[in-house]
Short mmCIF file of C-alpha atoms and ligand atoms in Angstrom, two decimals:
data_model
loop_
_atom_site.label_atom_id
_atom_site.label_comp_id
_atom_site.label_asym_id
_atom_site.label_seq_id
_atom_site.Cartn_x
_atom_site.Cartn_y
_atom_site.Cartn_z
CA MET A 64 7.48 41.83 3.42
CA ALA A 65 7.72 38.30 1.27
CA ALA A 66 4.34 38.55 -0.87
CA VAL A 67 3.54 34.86 0.28
CA PRO A 68 3.28 34.35 4.42
CA PHE A 69 5.01 31.10 5.38
CA GLU A 70 2.59 28.69 6.27
CA LEU A 71 2.38 27.71 9.85
CA LYS A 72 -1.40 26.05 10.20
CA GLY A 73 -0.70 22.41 11.07
CA LYS A 74 3.09 21.92 11.20
CA LYS A 75 4.87 20.67 13.58
CA VAL A 76 7.42 23.78 15.83
CA PHE A 77 9.53 23.02 18.11
CA VAL A 78 10.35 25.20 21.16
CA ALA A 79 14.10 24.80 22.29
CA GLY A 80 14.12 26.06 25.33
CA HIS A 81 9.96 26.02 26.29
CA ARG A 82 10.62 26.31 30.18
CA GLY A 83 12.73 29.73 29.51
CA MET A 84 11.31 33.11 30.08
CA VAL A 85 10.92 33.36 26.37
CA GLY A 86 10.35 30.13 25.31
CA SER A 87 7.57 29.71 27.63
CA ALA A 88 5.98 32.79 25.96
CA LEU A 89 6.42 31.31 22.88
CA VAL A 90 4.27 28.77 24.24
CA ARG A 91 1.63 30.51 25.24
CA ARG A 92 1.79 32.75 21.91
CA LEU A 93 1.72 29.63 19.73
CA ALA A 94 -1.49 27.92 21.48
CA ARG A 95 -3.18 30.54 19.77
CA GLU A 96 -2.26 29.36 16.45
CA ASP A 97 -3.12 25.85 14.56
CA VAL A 98 0.16 24.06 15.22
CA ASP A 99 1.67 21.46 17.19
CA ILE A 100 4.10 21.83 19.60
CA LEU A 101 7.05 20.04 20.40
CA THR A 102 8.84 20.74 23.55
CA VAL A 103 11.40 18.52 25.13
CA GLN A 104 12.90 18.24 29.21
CA ARG A 105 16.52 18.42 28.97
CA SER A 106 16.69 15.11 30.95
CA GLU A 107 15.39 13.05 27.93
CA VAL A 108 16.82 15.19 25.31
CA ASP A 109 20.11 17.49 26.31
CA LEU A 110 20.80 19.99 23.88
CA LEU A 111 24.02 20.55 24.64
CA ASN A 112 24.58 17.03 23.04
CA GLN A 113 24.79 16.74 19.67
CA ALA A 114 24.35 13.36 18.90
CA GLU A 115 21.23 13.29 21.10
CA THR A 116 19.66 16.41 19.66
CA ASN A 117 20.09 15.22 16.03
CA ARG A 118 18.37 11.29 17.38
CA TRP A 119 15.39 13.48 18.65
CA PHE A 120 15.01 15.57 15.43
CA GLU A 121 15.34 11.85 13.80
CA LYS A 122 12.48 10.93 15.38
CA ALA A 123 9.97 14.17 16.11
CA ARG A 124 10.91 15.66 12.94
CA PRO A 125 9.52 19.33 13.70
CA GLN A 126 8.82 21.51 10.60
CA VAL A 127 10.26 24.83 12.13
CA VAL A 128 11.87 25.40 15.08
CA LEU A 129 11.87 28.30 17.08
CA HIS A 130 15.88 28.40 18.83
CA ALA A 131 15.21 30.17 22.21
CA ALA A 132 17.74 27.91 24.33
CA ALA A 133 19.79 29.73 26.41
CA LYS A 134 21.79 30.04 28.98
CA VAL A 135 20.94 33.67 29.78
CA GLY A 136 21.51 35.86 33.03
CA GLY A 137 22.42 39.27 34.30
CA ILE A 138 25.26 41.52 34.21
CA HIS A 139 27.54 39.81 36.89
CA ALA A 140 26.18 35.70 35.51
CA ASN A 141 27.35 36.93 32.35
CA ASN A 142 30.38 38.66 33.38
CA THR A 143 31.49 35.81 36.08
CA LEU A 144 30.33 32.24 34.48
CA ARG A 145 32.21 33.24 31.60
CA ALA A 146 33.40 29.86 30.53
CA GLU A 147 30.02 28.56 31.03
CA PHE A 148 28.02 31.24 28.62
CA ILE A 149 30.31 30.87 25.70
CA TYR A 150 30.23 26.95 26.18
CA GLU A 151 26.51 26.44 26.38
CA ASN A 152 25.36 28.87 24.28
CA LEU A 153 27.98 28.22 21.09
CA GLN A 154 27.20 24.03 21.46
CA LEU A 155 23.42 24.89 21.74
CA ALA A 156 23.21 27.41 18.79
CA ALA A 157 25.47 24.60 16.63
CA ASN A 158 23.58 21.55 17.93
CA VAL A 159 20.24 23.08 16.98
CA ILE A 160 21.26 24.75 13.78
CA HIS A 161 22.86 22.28 12.50
CA ALA A 162 20.11 19.68 13.65
CA ALA A 163 17.67 21.46 11.34
CA HIS A 164 19.44 21.34 8.86
CA VAL A 165 20.06 17.98 8.18
CA ASN A 166 16.44 17.00 8.77
CA GLY A 167 15.17 20.00 6.25
CA VAL A 168 13.87 22.12 8.58
CA GLU A 169 11.30 24.34 6.71
CA LYS A 170 12.18 27.42 9.22
CA LEU A 171 13.77 28.21 12.41
CA LEU A 172 14.07 31.22 13.76
CA PHE A 173 17.30 32.26 15.45
CA LEU A 174 16.98 34.50 18.82
CA GLY A 175 20.08 36.74 19.57
CA SER A 176 20.32 39.45 21.87
CA SER A 177 20.90 42.96 21.65
CA CYS A 178 24.38 42.64 23.38
CA ILE A 179 25.86 41.42 20.10
CA TYR A 180 26.57 44.88 19.30
CA PRO A 181 29.62 46.96 19.62
CA LYS A 182 29.81 48.53 23.36
CA LEU A 183 30.12 52.07 21.41
CA ALA A 184 27.98 51.57 18.24
CA PRO A 185 26.12 54.48 17.20
CA GLN A 186 22.51 54.49 19.37
CA PRO A 187 20.16 53.38 18.73
CA LEU A 188 21.37 49.92 17.24
CA ARG A 189 21.13 49.83 13.79
CA GLU A 190 21.59 46.06 12.54
CA ASP A 191 24.23 46.71 10.51
CA SER A 192 26.45 47.28 13.11
CA LEU A 193 27.55 43.94 14.07
CA LEU A 194 31.02 43.67 13.62
CA THR A 195 32.13 47.01 13.68
CA GLY A 196 33.74 47.38 17.11
CA GLU A 197 34.98 45.54 20.50
CA LEU A 198 32.06 44.33 22.67
CA GLU A 199 30.96 45.23 26.44
CA PRO A 200 33.41 42.65 28.18
CA THR A 201 30.76 42.13 30.86
CA ASN A 202 29.05 39.90 28.29
CA GLU A 203 31.51 39.45 25.58
CA PRO A 204 31.60 35.61 25.88
CA TYR A 205 27.22 35.24 25.49
CA ALA A 206 27.75 38.18 23.04
CA ILE A 207 30.53 35.84 20.84
CA ALA A 208 28.03 32.50 20.81
CA LYS A 209 25.15 34.41 20.29
CA ILE A 210 27.06 36.54 17.45
CA ALA A 211 28.28 32.75 16.31
CA GLY A 212 24.63 31.55 15.56
CA VAL A 213 23.98 34.99 13.81
CA LYS A 214 26.77 33.63 11.29
CA MET A 215 25.74 30.07 11.51
CA VAL A 216 22.05 31.24 9.94
CA GLU A 217 23.70 33.15 7.34
CA ALA A 218 26.12 30.36 6.71
CA TYR A 219 22.91 27.49 6.01
CA ARG A 220 21.21 30.66 4.03
CA SER A 221 23.84 31.26 1.63
CA GLN A 222 25.84 27.67 1.18
CA TYR A 223 22.07 25.64 1.54
CA GLY A 224 18.99 27.95 0.53
CA SER A 225 17.76 27.59 3.95
CA ASP A 226 15.00 29.62 5.31
CA PHE A 227 16.26 30.39 8.60
CA ILE A 228 15.67 33.64 9.87
CA SER A 229 17.67 35.48 12.94
CA LEU A 230 16.10 38.29 15.80
CA MET A 231 17.74 40.39 18.25
CA PRO A 232 15.41 41.26 21.05
CA THR A 233 15.95 44.12 23.62
CA ASN A 234 16.21 43.07 27.46
CA LEU A 235 13.54 41.55 27.79
CA TYR A 236 10.81 41.04 30.90
CA GLY A 237 7.72 39.27 31.96
CA PRO A 238 6.50 36.07 33.36
CA GLY A 239 9.13 32.85 33.54
CA ASP A 240 11.90 35.60 34.90
CA ASN A 241 14.65 34.67 37.06
CA TYR A 242 15.11 36.11 40.16
CA HIS A 243 17.98 34.96 41.75
CA PRO A 244 19.32 38.63 43.93
CA GLU A 245 22.95 38.10 41.93
CA TYR A 246 22.64 36.71 38.59
CA SER A 247 19.36 37.86 36.86
CA HIS A 248 18.36 40.79 34.93
CA VAL A 249 17.82 44.33 36.34
CA VAL A 250 14.26 44.02 36.01
CA ALA A 251 13.72 41.19 38.07
CA ALA A 252 16.30 41.41 40.33
CA LEU A 253 14.60 45.15 41.25
CA ILE A 254 11.16 43.67 41.69
CA ARG A 255 12.41 41.23 43.92
CA ARG A 256 14.69 43.43 46.21
CA PHE A 257 11.99 46.54 46.33
CA HIS A 258 9.25 44.14 46.81
CA GLU A 259 11.32 42.18 49.53
CA ALA A 260 12.18 45.65 50.80
CA LYS A 261 8.65 46.66 50.85
CA GLU A 262 7.93 44.07 52.75
CA ALA A 263 10.68 44.72 55.13
CA GLY A 264 10.02 48.32 55.80
CA ALA A 265 13.52 48.71 54.76
CA PRO A 266 14.05 53.15 54.53
CA SER A 267 16.20 52.36 51.43
CA VAL A 268 17.13 50.05 48.93
CA ALA A 269 20.12 49.62 46.70
CA VAL A 270 20.43 49.46 42.89
CA TRP A 271 23.28 48.86 41.41
CA GLY A 272 26.16 50.79 39.62
CA THR A 273 25.14 54.40 39.12
CA GLY A 274 21.74 54.67 37.80
CA THR A 275 22.55 56.60 34.39
CA PRO A 276 22.92 53.60 31.82
CA ARG A 277 20.06 53.37 29.75
CA ARG A 278 18.23 50.61 29.07
CA GLU A 279 14.81 49.45 26.81
CA PHE A 280 13.06 47.18 28.36
CA LEU A 281 10.41 45.06 25.72
CA TYR A 282 7.64 42.40 27.36
CA VAL A 283 8.35 39.20 26.52
CA ASP A 284 4.60 38.33 25.57
CA ASP A 285 5.21 41.23 22.62
CA MET A 286 8.46 39.67 22.03
CA ALA A 287 6.90 36.02 21.39
CA ASP A 288 4.12 38.06 19.12
CA ALA A 289 6.95 39.69 17.30
CA SER A 290 8.56 35.67 16.77
CA ILE A 291 5.37 34.94 14.98
CA HIS A 292 4.85 37.97 13.38
CA LEU A 293 8.42 37.29 11.46
CA LEU A 294 8.29 33.62 11.26
CA ARG A 295 5.01 34.64 8.86
CA HIS A 296 6.22 37.23 6.83
CA TYR A 297 10.17 37.86 6.82
CA SER A 298 12.59 35.67 5.17
CA GLY A 299 15.36 37.46 4.36
CA GLY A 300 19.37 37.11 5.41
CA THR A 301 19.69 39.93 7.58
CA LEU A 302 18.91 39.98 11.14
CA VAL A 303 16.08 41.69 12.62
CA ASN A 304 16.05 43.82 15.50
CA VAL A 305 13.08 43.63 17.96
CA GLY A 306 11.75 45.95 20.72
CA THR A 307 10.28 49.14 21.49
CA GLY A 308 12.76 51.87 19.98
CA GLU A 309 12.56 53.62 23.86
CA ASP A 310 14.91 53.43 26.40
CA ILE A 311 14.92 54.89 30.07
CA THR A 312 18.06 55.48 32.73
CA ILE A 313 17.79 52.73 35.26
CA ALA A 314 17.53 55.91 37.73
CA GLU A 315 14.25 56.37 36.20
CA PHE A 316 13.53 53.03 35.65
CA ALA A 317 14.42 51.75 39.26
CA ARG A 318 11.58 54.79 40.39
CA VAL A 319 8.79 52.50 37.71
CA VAL A 320 9.45 49.51 39.83
CA ALA A 321 9.55 51.91 43.11
CA LYS A 322 5.29 52.44 42.13
CA THR A 323 4.51 49.36 40.53
CA VAL A 324 5.25 47.36 43.97
CA SER A 325 4.07 50.69 46.28
CA TYR A 326 7.79 51.11 48.08
CA THR A 327 8.16 54.70 48.99
CA GLY A 328 11.76 54.62 50.74
CA GLU A 329 15.50 55.56 49.54
CA ILE A 330 16.70 54.06 46.09
CA VAL A 331 20.44 54.75 46.98
CA TYR A 332 23.18 53.64 44.30
CA ASP A 333 25.91 51.22 44.56
CA PRO A 334 28.97 52.14 42.18
CA SER A 335 31.38 48.87 43.04
CA ARG A 336 29.11 47.12 41.01
CA PRO A 337 29.69 47.16 37.37
CA ASP A 338 27.24 50.16 34.93
CA GLY A 339 28.28 48.11 31.69
CA THR A 340 27.29 49.50 28.47
CA PRO A 341 25.98 53.76 28.45
CA ARG A 342 23.02 52.85 26.31
CA LYS A 343 21.34 49.98 24.59
CA LEU A 344 18.55 51.40 22.36
CA LEU A 345 17.71 49.21 19.36
CA ASP A 346 16.60 50.22 15.87
CA VAL A 347 13.27 49.42 15.14
CA SER A 348 13.16 50.87 11.42
CA ARG A 349 13.45 47.60 9.75
CA LEU A 350 11.01 45.98 12.32
CA ALA A 351 8.70 48.71 12.23
CA GLU A 352 9.04 48.15 7.78
CA LEU A 353 7.92 44.35 8.55
CA GLY A 354 4.50 45.83 9.94
CA TRP A 355 5.22 45.07 13.56
CA LYS A 356 5.39 47.02 16.39
CA ALA A 357 5.21 46.49 20.77
CA ARG A 358 2.05 46.90 22.24
CA THR A 359 2.48 46.51 26.22
CA SER A 360 3.60 49.79 27.96
CA LEU A 361 6.08 49.56 30.66
CA GLU A 362 4.54 50.65 33.31
CA GLU A 363 1.58 48.43 31.99
CA GLY A 364 4.26 45.45 31.45
CA MET A 365 5.84 45.77 34.88
CA LYS A 366 2.42 45.49 36.43
CA LEU A 367 1.83 41.96 35.05
CA ALA A 368 5.21 41.18 35.49
CA TYR A 369 5.01 42.12 39.00
CA ARG A 370 2.04 39.78 39.39
CA ALA A 371 3.83 36.78 37.62
CA PHE A 372 5.90 37.29 40.57
CA LEU A 373 4.22 36.71 43.60
CA GLU A 374 2.70 34.06 41.81
CA ARG A 375 5.55 32.35 41.07
CA LYS A 376 6.01 28.80 42.13
CA PRO A 377 8.15 28.80 45.45
CA GLY A 378 12.27 28.53 44.68
CA THR A 379 12.20 30.00 41.69
P1 GDP B 3 22.77 44.64 30.85
O1 GDP B 3 21.60 45.51 30.13
O2 GDP B 3 23.70 43.04 30.15
O3 GDP B 3 23.84 45.09 31.39
O4 GDP B 3 22.31 43.31 32.17
P2 GDP B 3 21.67 43.73 33.25
O5 GDP B 3 20.07 43.51 33.19
O6 GDP B 3 22.21 42.71 34.15
O7 GDP B 3 21.46 45.30 33.87
C1 GDP B 3 21.13 46.74 33.28
C2 GDP B 3 21.82 47.90 34.08
O8 GDP B 3 20.90 47.38 35.80
C3 GDP B 3 23.50 47.84 34.46
O9 GDP B 3 23.50 48.95 34.29
C4 GDP B 3 23.30 47.27 35.93
O10 GDP B 3 24.48 47.85 36.30
C5 GDP B 3 21.68 47.93 36.40
N1 GDP B 3 21.86 47.17 37.38
C6 GDP B 3 20.99 48.00 38.63
N2 GDP B 3 20.80 46.83 39.21
C7 GDP B 3 20.42 45.22 39.25
C8 GDP B 3 20.39 44.58 39.69
O11 GDP B 3 20.55 44.42 41.34
N3 GDP B 3 21.03 42.99 38.98
C9 GDP B 3 21.85 43.45 37.57
N4 GDP B 3 21.34 42.75 37.12
N5 GDP B 3 21.45 44.99 36.91
C10 GDP B 3 21.15 46.10 38.22
#
C-alpha cells in the first residue's frame, strides 16, 4: 500500500460512463467524498470521438478520471455484436486514456473485466494469468479491447510515469443494470424472467445453458467502494482483481433468484444457449493485501437488486 494516500479532497473527478451501472455507482460513492464530480452527456461529448474528447478535457480540466464508459452486455450481446464491442471499447479506452495523459490528469482508474483472462487459466484467476492463453471465444472482441486498455495504462505509466491504474472487476450486478431479455447479463436476465414468470403464474422458467458454469458476483456498490479505496491507496503498475473470492454454479444462482423473487415453479435448462467459460473466479489476494474486502452478501445484494428492478424507470 502506498505510504501516502492519494489526496482526493477538493479534486475534480470525471466519471466517464456515469449513466451505466458502474458509473452511476461510482457517482453515488463519490457523493460521500469532498470532490467535484464531473460527468458528460453523450449528446454533449461523444467519447468515441477523439477530437471532442480532447476538447472537453482541455476545457473541463479533470484531475482524476474514473473510466467506466464501455459498451457492455451479456454472453449473447458479446457474441453477436462483435464488431461494435471491439470498436467502441477500443475507441473509448484510447480516447479517454490519451486525453488524460495530454491534459495532465493526476490519477486515472481504468476498469476492465474478468473476461480478459484466458478461458482455461488456473482458477482462481490471478492477475499474472493475463495473456498466457486463448480467450473465451464468445467475448473475445470485448476482452481484446479491454486488454488493449490495460496495456495502454501500463505503457503510459512506463513511458511517462503516469499514475494510471487498472482494476478487473468480476461479474457485477445491482441498480442501473440492463434488463434486456437477450442482451443482458445473467443476473438482470434472471431477475426479470423469474419476476415475469411469477407474475404470469408460469409453471416453469428457462435458464440458458446447462446450469453448470460457475460465476462470481459482486454487488456494484461494493465495486464502487473498492475503486475509491484503490484510487487512494494503490499506485502500482499491475492490475488488481476486484471480486468476492467466492463463486456458485448458475443452477445454484437460479435458486437464489427464485428465492429472491418468490418464484416457486420449476427451473428448466436450455442447452441450445451457450455456457461460455466454465469458471471465472478471481483470486482476490492482492486486493485483500491492499486492505479491501467485499461487504454485501449475494442474498442481501440480490434483495437490493430486485428492489431496484421493481423501482426502475419504465422502458429500461
Ligand atoms: P459471462 O459471465 O460473460 O458468460 O456472461 P453472462 O452473465 O451473460 O452469462 C453467465 C452465465 O449465465 C452463462 O453460463 C450463461 O449461459 C448463463 N445464463 C443462464 N441464463 C442466462 C440468461 O438468461 N442470460 C444470460 N446472459 N446468461 C444466462
